Coordinates of N, CA and C in Angstrom, one line a residue:
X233 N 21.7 0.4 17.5 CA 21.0 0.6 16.2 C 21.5 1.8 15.5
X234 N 22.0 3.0 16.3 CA 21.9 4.3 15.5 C 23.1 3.9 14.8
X235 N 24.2 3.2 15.5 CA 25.3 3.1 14.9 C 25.6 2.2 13.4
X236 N 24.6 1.4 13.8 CA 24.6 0.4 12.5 C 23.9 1.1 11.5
X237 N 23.2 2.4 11.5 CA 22.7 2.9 10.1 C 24.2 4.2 10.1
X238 N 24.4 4.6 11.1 CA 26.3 5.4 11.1 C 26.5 4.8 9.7
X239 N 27.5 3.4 10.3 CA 28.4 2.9 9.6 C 27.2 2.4 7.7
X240 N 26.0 1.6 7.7 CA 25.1 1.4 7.0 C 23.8 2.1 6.5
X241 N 23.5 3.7 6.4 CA 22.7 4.2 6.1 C 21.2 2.9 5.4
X242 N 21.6 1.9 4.8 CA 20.9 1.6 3.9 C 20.6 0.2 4.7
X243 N 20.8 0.3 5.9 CA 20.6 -0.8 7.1 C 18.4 -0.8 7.3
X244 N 18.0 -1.5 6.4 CA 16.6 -1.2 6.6 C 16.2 -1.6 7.6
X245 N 16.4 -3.1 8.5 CA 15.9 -3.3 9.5 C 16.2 -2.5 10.8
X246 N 17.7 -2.2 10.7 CA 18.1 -1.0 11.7 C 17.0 0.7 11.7
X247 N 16.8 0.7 10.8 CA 15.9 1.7 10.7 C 14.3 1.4 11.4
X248 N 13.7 0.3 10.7 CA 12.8 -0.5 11.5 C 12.8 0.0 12.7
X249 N 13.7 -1.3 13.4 CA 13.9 -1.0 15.0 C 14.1 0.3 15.8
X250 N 14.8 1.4 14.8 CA 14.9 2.8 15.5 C 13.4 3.3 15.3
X251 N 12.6 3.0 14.7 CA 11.3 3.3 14.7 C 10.0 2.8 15.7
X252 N 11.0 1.4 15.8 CA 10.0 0.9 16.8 C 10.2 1.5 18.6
X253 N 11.8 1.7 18.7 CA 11.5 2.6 19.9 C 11.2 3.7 19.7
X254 N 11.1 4.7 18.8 CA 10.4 6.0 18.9 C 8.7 5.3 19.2
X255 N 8.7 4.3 18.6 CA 7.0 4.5 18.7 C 6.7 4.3 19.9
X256 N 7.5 3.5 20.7 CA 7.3 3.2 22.3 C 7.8 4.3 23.4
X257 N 8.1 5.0 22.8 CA 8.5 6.1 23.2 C 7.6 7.5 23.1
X258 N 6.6 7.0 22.4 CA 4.9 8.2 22.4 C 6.0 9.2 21.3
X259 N 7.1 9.0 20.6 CA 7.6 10.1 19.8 C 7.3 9.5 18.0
X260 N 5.7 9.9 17.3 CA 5.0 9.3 16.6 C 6.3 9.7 15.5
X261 N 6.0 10.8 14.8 CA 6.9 11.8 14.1 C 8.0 11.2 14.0
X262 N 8.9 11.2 15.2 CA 10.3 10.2 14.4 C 9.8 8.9 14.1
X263 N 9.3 8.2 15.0 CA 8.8 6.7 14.7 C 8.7 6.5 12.7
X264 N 7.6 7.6 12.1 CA 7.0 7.8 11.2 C 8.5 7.8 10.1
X265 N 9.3 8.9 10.6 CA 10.7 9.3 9.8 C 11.6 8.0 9.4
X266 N 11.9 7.1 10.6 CA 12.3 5.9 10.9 C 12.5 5.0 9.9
X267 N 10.7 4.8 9.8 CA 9.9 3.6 8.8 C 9.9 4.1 7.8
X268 N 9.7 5.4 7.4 CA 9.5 5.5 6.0 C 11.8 5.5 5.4
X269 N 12.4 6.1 6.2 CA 13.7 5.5 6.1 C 13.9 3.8 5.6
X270 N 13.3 3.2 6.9 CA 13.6 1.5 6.3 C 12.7 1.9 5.0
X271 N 11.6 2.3 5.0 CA 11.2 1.9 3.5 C 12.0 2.3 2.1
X272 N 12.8 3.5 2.5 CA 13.3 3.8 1.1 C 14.6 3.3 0.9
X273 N 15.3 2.5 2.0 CA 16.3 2.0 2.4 C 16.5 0.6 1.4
X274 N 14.8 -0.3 1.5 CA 14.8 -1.7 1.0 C 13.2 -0.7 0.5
X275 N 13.2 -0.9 -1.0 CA 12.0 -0.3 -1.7 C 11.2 -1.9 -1.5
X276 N 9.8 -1.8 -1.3 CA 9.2 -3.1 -1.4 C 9.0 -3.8 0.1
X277 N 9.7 -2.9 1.1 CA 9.3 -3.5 2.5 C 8.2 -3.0 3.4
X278 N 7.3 -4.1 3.1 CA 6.1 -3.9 3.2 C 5.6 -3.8 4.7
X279 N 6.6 -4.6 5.7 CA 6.4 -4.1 7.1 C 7.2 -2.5 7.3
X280 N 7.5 -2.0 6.7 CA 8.0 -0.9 6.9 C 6.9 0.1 7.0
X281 N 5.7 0.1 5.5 CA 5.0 0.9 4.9 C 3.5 0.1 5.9
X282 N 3.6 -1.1 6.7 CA 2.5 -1.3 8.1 C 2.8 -0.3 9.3
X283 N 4.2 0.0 9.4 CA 4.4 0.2 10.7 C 3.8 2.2 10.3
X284 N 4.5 2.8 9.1 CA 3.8 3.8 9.3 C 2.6 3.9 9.2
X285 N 1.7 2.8 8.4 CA 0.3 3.0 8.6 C -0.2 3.0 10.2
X286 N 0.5 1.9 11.0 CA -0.3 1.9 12.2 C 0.4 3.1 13.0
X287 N 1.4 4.0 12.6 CA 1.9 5.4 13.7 C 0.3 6.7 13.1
X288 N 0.4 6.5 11.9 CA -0.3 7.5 11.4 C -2.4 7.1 11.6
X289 N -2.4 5.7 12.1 CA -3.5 5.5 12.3 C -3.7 5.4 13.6
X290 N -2.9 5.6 14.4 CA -2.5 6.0 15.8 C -3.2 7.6 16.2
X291 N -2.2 8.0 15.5 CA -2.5 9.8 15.4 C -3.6 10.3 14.8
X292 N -4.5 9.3 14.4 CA -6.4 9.9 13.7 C -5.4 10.2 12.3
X293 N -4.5 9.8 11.6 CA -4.4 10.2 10.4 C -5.1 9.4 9.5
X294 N -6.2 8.8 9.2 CA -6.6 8.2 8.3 C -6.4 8.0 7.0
X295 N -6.0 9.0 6.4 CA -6.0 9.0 5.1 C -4.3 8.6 4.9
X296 N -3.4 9.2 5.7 CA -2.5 8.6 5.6 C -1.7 7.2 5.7
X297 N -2.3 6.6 6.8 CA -2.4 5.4 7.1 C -3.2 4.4 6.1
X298 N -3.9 4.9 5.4 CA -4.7 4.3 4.1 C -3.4 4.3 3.2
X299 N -2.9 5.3 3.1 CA -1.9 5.8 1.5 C -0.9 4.7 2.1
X300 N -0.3 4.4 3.2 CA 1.0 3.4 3.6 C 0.2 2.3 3.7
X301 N -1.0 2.2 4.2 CA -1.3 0.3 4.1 C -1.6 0.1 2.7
X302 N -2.2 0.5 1.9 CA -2.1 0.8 0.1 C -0.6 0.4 -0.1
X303 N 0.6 0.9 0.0 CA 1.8 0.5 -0.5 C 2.2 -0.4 -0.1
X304 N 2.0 -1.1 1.4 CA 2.2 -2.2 2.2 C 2.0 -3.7 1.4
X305 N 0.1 -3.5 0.8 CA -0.5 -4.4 0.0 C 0.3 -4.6 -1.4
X306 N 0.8 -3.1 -2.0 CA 1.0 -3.1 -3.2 C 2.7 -3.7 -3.2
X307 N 3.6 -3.5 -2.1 CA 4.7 -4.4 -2.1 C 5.0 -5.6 -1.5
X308 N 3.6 -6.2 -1.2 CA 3.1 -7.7 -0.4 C 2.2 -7.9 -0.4
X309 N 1.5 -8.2 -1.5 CA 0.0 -8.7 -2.1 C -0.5 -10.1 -0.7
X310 N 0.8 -10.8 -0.5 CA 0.3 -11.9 0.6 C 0.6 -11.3 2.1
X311 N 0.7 -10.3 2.0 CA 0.8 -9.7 3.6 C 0.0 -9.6 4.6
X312 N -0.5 -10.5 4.8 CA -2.4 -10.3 6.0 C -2.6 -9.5 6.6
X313 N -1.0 -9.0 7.6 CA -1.7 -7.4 8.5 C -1.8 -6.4 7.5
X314 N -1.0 -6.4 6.5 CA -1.3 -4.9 5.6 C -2.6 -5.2 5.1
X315 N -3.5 -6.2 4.8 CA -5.0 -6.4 4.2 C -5.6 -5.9 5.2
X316 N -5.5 -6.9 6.3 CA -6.5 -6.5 7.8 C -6.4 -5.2 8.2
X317 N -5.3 -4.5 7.9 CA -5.2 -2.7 8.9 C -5.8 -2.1 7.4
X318 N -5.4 -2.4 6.4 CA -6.5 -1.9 5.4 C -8.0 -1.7 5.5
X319 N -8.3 -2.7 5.6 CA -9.8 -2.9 5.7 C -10.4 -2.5 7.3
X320 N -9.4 -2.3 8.2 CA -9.9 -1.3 9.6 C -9.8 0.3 9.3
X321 N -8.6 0.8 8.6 CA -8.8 2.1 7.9 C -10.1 2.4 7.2
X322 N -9.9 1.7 6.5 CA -10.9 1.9 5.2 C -12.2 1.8 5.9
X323 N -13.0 0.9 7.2 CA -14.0 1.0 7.5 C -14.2 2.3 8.5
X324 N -12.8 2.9 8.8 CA -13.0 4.2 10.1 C -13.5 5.1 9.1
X325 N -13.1 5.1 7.6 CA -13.5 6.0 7.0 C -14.5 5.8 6.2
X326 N -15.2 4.7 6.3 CA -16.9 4.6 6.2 C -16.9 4.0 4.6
X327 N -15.5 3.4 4.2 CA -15.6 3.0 2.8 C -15.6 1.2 3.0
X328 N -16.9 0.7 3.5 CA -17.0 -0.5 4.3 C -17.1 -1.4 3.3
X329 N -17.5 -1.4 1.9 CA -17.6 -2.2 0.6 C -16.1 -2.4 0.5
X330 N -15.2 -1.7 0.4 CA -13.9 -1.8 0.3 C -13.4 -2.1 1.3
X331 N -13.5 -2.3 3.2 CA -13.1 -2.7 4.1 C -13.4 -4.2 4.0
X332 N -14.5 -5.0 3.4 CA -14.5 -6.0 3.5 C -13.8 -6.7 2.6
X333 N -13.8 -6.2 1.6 CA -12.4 -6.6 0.1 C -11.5 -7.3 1.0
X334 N -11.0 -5.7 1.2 CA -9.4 -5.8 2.5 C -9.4 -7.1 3.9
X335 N -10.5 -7.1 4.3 CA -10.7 -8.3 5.1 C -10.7 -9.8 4.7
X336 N -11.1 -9.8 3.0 CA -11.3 -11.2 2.9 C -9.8 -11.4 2.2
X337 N -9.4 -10.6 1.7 CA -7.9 -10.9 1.6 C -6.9 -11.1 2.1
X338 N -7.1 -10.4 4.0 CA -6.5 -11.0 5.0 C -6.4 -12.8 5.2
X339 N -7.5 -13.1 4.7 CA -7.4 -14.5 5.1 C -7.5 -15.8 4.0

């Protein structure tokens, strides 16, 4: 994978995947650098701007994980996990009129 963003910097899913082993790898921080990479790699890739919500909602980042599942929805209106991790953010942070929004749009 590292090599396919070498030769392709603009390789988004390669970027993905290098994020997905940092995250399994307990190394959040790159994971986080990874995805937001695929994201600016393919603007609009909405599993990109999930995967940092769920590193940064991993690490008690709340509010950040809000701001990436926010962009998730906003470049995949039909995206269910970015509604559903919306609406579990949104209720950690006690904004539960707005977590259920995010829930019924999940489905």
């Amino acid at each position: 994978m590292q090599a396919a963003v070498r030769i392709d910097p603009s390789h988004a899913k390669a970027h993905l995947n290098i994020g997905w082993v940092f995250m399994h790898q307990s190394r959040p921080d790159e994971a986080i650098e990874a995805f937001r990479r695929a994201a600016r790699a393919r603007p609009g890739y909405a599993d990109a701007w999930v995967n940092v919500g769920t590193v940064l909602e991993q690490t008690h980042d709340y509010q950040g994980a809000l701001e990436a599942y926010q962009k998730a929805v906003k470049a995949a209106p039909e995206h269910a996990t970015a509604h559903y991790n919306l609406g579990v953010v949104l209720s950690r942070l006690g904004r539960l009129t707005e977590a259920v929004e995010a829930f019924r749009q999940a489905v």
